Coordinates of C-alpha atoms in Angstrom, one line a residue:
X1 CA 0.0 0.0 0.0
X2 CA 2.7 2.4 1.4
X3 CA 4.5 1.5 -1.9
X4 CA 1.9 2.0 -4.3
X5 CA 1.4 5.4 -2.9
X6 CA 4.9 6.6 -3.1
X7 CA 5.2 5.3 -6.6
X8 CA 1.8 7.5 -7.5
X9 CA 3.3 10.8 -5.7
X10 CA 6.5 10.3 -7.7
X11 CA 4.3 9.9 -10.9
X12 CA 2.3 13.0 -9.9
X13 CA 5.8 15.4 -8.9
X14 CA 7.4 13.7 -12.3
X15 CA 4.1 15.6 -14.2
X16 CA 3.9 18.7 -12.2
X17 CA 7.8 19.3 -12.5
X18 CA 7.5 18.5 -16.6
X19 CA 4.4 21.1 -17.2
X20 CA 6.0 23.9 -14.5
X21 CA 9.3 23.3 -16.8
X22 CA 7.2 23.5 -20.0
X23 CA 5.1 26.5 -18.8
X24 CA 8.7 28.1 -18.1
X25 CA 10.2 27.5 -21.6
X26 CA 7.3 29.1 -23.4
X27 CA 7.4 32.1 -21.1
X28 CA 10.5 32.8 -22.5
X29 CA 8.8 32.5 -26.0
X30 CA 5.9 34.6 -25.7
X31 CA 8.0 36.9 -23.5
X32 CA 9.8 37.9 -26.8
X33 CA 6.7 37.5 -29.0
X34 CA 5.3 40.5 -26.8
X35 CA 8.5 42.7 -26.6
X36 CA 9.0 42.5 -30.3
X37 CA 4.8 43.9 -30.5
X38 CA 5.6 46.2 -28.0
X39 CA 8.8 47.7 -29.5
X40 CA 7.5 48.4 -33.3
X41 CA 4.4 49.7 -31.3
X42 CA 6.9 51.9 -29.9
X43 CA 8.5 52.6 -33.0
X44 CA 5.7 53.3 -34.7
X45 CA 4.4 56.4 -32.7
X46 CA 7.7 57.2 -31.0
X47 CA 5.6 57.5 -27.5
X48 CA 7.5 57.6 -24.4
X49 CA 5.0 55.5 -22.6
X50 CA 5.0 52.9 -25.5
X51 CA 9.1 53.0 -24.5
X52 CA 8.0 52.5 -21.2
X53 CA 6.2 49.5 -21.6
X54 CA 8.7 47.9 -24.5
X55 CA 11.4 48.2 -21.5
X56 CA 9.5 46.7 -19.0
X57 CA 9.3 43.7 -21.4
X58 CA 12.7 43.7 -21.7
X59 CA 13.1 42.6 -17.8
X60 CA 10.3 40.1 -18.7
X61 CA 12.6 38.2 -20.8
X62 CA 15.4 38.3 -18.9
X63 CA 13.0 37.5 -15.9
X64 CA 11.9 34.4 -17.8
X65 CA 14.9 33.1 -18.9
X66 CA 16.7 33.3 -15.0
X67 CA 13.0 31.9 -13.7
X68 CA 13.4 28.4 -16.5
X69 CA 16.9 28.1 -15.1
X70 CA 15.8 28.2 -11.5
X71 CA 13.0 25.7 -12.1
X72 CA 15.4 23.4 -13.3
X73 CA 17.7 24.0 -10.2
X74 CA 15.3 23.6 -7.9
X75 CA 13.9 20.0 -9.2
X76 CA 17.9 18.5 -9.1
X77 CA 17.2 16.0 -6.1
X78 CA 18.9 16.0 -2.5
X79 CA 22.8 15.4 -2.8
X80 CA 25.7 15.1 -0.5
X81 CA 26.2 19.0 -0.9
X82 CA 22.4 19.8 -0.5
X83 CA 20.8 17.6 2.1
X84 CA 17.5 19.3 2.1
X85 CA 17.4 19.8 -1.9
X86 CA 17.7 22.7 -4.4
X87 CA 14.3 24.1 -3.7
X88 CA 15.2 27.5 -2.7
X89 CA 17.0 28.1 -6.0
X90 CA 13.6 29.5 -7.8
X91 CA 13.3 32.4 -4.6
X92 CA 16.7 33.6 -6.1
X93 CA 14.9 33.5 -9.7
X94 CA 12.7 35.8 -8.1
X95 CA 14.9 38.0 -6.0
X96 CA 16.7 38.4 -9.9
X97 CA 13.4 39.7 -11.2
X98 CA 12.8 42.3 -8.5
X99 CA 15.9 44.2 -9.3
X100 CA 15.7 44.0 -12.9
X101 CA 12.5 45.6 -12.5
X102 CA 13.7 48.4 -10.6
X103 CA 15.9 49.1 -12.8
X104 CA 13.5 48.9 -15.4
X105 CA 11.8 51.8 -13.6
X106 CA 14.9 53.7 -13.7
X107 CA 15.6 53.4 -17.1
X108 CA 12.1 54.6 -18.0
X109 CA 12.1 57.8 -16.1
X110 CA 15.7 58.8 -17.7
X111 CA 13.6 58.7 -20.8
X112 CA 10.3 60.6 -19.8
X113 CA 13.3 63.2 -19.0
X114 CA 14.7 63.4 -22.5
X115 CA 11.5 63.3 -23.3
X116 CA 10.3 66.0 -21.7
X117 CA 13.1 68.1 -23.0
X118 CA 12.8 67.2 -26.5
X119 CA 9.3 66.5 -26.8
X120 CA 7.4 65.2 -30.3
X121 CA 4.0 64.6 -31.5
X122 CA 3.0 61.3 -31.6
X123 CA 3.3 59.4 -34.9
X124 CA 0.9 57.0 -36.3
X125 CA -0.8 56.4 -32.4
X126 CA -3.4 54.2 -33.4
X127 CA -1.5 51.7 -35.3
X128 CA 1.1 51.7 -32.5
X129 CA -1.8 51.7 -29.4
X130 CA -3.6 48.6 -32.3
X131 CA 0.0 46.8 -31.9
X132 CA 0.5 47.5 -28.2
X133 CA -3.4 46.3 -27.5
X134 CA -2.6 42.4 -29.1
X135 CA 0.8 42.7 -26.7
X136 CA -1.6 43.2 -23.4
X137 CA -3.8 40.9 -24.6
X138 CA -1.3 37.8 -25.1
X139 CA 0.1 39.1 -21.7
X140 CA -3.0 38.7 -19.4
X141 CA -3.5 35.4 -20.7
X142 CA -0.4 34.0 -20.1
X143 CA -0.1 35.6 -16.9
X144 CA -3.1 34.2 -15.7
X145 CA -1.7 31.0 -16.9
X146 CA 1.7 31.2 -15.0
X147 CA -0.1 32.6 -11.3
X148 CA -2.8 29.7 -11.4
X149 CA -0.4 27.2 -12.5
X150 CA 2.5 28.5 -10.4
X151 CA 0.1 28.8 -7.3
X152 CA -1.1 24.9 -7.5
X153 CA 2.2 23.6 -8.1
X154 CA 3.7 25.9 -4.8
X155 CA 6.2 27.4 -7.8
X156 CA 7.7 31.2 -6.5
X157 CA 9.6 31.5 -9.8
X158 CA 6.3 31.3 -12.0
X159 CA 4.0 33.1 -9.4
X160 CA 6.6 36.1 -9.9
X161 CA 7.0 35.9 -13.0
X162 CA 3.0 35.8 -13.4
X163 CA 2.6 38.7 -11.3
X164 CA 5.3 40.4 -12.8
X165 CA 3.6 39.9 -16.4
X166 CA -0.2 40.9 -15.1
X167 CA 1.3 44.6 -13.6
X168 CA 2.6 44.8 -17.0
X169 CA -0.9 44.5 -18.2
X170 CA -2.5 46.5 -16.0
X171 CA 0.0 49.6 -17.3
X172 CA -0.1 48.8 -20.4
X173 CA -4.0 49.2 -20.0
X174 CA -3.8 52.5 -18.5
X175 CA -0.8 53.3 -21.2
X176 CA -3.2 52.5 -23.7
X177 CA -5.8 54.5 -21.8
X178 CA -4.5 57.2 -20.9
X179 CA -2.6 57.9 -24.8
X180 CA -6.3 57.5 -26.5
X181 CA -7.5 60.5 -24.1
X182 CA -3.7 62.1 -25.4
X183 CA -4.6 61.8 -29.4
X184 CA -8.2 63.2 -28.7
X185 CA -7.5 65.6 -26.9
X186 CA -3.9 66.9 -28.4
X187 CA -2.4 67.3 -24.4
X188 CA 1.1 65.8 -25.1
X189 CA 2.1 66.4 -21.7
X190 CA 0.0 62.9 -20.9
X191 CA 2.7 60.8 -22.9
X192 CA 5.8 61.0 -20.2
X193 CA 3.3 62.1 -17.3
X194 CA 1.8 58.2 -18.1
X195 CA 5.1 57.2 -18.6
X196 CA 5.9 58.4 -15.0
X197 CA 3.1 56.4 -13.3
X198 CA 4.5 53.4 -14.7
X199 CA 7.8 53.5 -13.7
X200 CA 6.5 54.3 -10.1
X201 CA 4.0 51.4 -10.2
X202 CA 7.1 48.9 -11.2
X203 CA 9.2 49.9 -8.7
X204 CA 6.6 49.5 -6.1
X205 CA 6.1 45.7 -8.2
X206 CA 9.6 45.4 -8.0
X207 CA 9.6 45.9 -4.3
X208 CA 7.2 43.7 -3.4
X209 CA 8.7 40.7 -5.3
X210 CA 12.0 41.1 -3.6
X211 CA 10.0 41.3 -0.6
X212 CA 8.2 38.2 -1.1
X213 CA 11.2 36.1 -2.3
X214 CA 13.4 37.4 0.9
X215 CA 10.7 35.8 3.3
X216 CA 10.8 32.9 1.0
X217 CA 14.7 32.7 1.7
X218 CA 13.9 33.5 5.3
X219 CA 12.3 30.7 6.2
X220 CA 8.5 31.7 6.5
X221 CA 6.4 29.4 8.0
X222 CA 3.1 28.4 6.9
X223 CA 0.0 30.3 6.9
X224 CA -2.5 30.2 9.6
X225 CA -5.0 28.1 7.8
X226 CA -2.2 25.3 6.9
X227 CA -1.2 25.3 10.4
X228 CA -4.3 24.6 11.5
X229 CA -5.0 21.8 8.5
X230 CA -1.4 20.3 9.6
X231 CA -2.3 20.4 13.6
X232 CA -5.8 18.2 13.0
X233 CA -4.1 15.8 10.3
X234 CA -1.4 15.3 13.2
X235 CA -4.0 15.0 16.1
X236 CA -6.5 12.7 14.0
X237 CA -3.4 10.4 13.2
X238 CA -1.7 9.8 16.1
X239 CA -4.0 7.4 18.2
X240 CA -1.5 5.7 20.7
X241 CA 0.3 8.8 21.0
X242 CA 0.2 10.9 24.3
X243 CA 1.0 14.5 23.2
X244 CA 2.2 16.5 20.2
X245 CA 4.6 19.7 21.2
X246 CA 6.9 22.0 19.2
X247 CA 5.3 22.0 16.1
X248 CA 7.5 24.0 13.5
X249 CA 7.1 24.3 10.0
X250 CA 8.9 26.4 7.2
X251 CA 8.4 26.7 3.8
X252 CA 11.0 26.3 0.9
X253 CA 10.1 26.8 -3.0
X254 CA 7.1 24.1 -3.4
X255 CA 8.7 21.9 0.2
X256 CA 6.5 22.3 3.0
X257 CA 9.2 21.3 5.6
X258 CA 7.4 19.8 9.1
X259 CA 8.8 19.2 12.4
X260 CA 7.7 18.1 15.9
X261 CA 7.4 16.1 19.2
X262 CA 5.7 13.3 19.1
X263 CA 5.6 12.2 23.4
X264 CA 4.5 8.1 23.7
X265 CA 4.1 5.4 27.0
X266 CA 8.3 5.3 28.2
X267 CA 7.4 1.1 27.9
X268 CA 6.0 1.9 24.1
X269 CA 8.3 -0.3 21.8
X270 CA 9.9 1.4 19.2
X271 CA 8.3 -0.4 16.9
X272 CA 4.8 0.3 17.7
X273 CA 6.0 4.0 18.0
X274 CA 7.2 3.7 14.5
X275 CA 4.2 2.9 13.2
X276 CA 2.7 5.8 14.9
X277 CA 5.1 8.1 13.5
X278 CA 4.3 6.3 9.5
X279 CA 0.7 6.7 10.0
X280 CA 1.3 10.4 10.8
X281 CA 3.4 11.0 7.9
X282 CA 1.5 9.3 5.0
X283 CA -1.2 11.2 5.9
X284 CA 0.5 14.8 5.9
X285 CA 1.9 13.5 2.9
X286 CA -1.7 12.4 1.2
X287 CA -2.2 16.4 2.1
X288 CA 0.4 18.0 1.2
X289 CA 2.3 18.0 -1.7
X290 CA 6.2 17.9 -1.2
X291 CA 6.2 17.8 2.5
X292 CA 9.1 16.6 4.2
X293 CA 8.7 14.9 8.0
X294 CA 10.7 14.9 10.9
X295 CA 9.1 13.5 14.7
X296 CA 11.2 13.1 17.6
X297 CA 10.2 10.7 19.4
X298 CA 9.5 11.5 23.2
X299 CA 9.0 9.2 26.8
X300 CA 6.2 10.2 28.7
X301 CA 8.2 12.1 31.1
X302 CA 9.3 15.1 28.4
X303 CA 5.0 15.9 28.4
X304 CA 4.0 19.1 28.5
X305 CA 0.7 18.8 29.5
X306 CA -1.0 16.8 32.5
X307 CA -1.9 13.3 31.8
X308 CA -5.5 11.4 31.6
X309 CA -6.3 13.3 28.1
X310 CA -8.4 11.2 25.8
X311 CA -7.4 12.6 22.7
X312 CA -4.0 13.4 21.6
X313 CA -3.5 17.4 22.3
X314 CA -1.3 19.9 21.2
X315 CA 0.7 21.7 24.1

């Protein structure tokens, strides 16, 4: 039983790991699909909040190809050098992305201030705002793709990345937005002054992504509501036990890494305590994908709480 069930997680982390790798690749590809749209949009009308967007695709290529090299990192199994795995790799992915956005943002108000001082009426804008519309639109597709599938898969290189891409499309919206009301109305001064709010949004982005990865690196722990979920798997599993104490958990790319005290009778064989500590772990396991396990084993005496419980508590 135990083995059939190891051999159908390993199928089911074999698949995950192949479409999360897959999903990566092609974000590379449609990463330059939509800075090559954005860029002859740019071209096309000479807009400085076109610019603006074509460099922010920029960092989504780089982005992309640093987040498919830390996917493939971070599925290289335990070794001799890396006990715990490679899982943290994907957090550095995303640390990566931060700064390239930020500097992004920089880049794109040096050219709202050339712009400003050498400013142009806008060439062609509907072709170019036609071209940039197709670029948003094969964006918020494909982020949506990359969020949902890097959220169910416990992948920070994809959720980043996805986030990343659907900011992008939320500027480019207001880009796109903002230079209609521009063209109708002949106010050039909305070009770089749109151009401005999307630097500032990306380095706020960019913030929050490094933010999120250096808690990542930190060792976060889980969320309230997995706590709770791991605390009644443990207590519904554990009949024979006496007491569960110390529970820690941390999280690592898609790990979920578990630890506690498991206290048992001081004339409990170690056996029988053994088969406590398997029943406890298959089912976190059955739970949670790519959890790793560790119980100590305690006597009687190490309890935290009074004795005569009936069910198996948490101190």
């Amino acid at each position: 039983m135990a083995a059939t069930q190891d051999m159908t997680a390993a199928a089911a982390k074999a698949a995950t790991r192949e479409k999360v790798a897959r999903l990566a690749f092609w974000s590379i590809v449609v990463a330059c699909v939509v800075l090559a749209l954005k860029v002859a949009a740019w071209y096309i009308t000479g807009s400085v909040a076109l610019y603006s967007d074509a460099a922010e695709s920029i960092v989504n290529v780089i982005a992309s190809i640093a987040a498919y090299w830390a996917i493939q990192v971070s599925y290289k199994p335990a070794d001799q050098d890396h006990p715990f795995g490679h899982h943290k790799a994907e957090y550095f992915s995303a640390v990566l992305e931060g700064v390239l956005i930020i500097v992004a943002a920089l880049l794109i108000l040096n050219e709202v201030w050339q712009s400003w001082q050498h400013s142009a009426p806008l060439e062609q804008p509907w072709q170019g705002l036609g071209v940039n519309g197709v670029a948003t639109v094969v964006n918020a597709i494909w982020a949506w793709v990359l969020i949902r599938t890097g959220r169910n898969a416990k992948s920070p290189a994809l959720v980043a990345d996805g986030q990343h891409i659907m900011t992008d499309v939320v500027t480019s919206v207001g880009v796109f937005g903002g230079l209609v009301g521009a063209v109708l109305t002949g106010w050039q001064i909305l070009d770089p002054a749109l151009a401005v709010i999307v630097a500032l949004n990306i380095l706020w982005q960019g913030w929050h992504v490094i933010g999120s990865s250096m808690n990542g690196l930190m060792d976060r722990a889980v969320d309230n509501h997995e706590h709770m979920q791991i605390r009644d798997i443990i207590s519904a599993n554990s009949k024979g036990a006496l007491e569960v104490h110390d529970l820690k958990t941390r999280i690592a790319g898609r790990a979920t890494f578990i630890e506690f005290h498991l206290v048992v009778d001081a004339d409990m064989t170690v056996g029988a305590s053994h088969v406590i500590c398997d029943r406890i772990e298959d089912a976190l396991k059955a739970e949670i994908p790519s959890v790793r396990v560790t119980i100590h084993v305690e006597p009687d005496d190490e309890a935290k709480l009074p004795k005569g419980t009936t069910a198996v508590p948490f101190a």
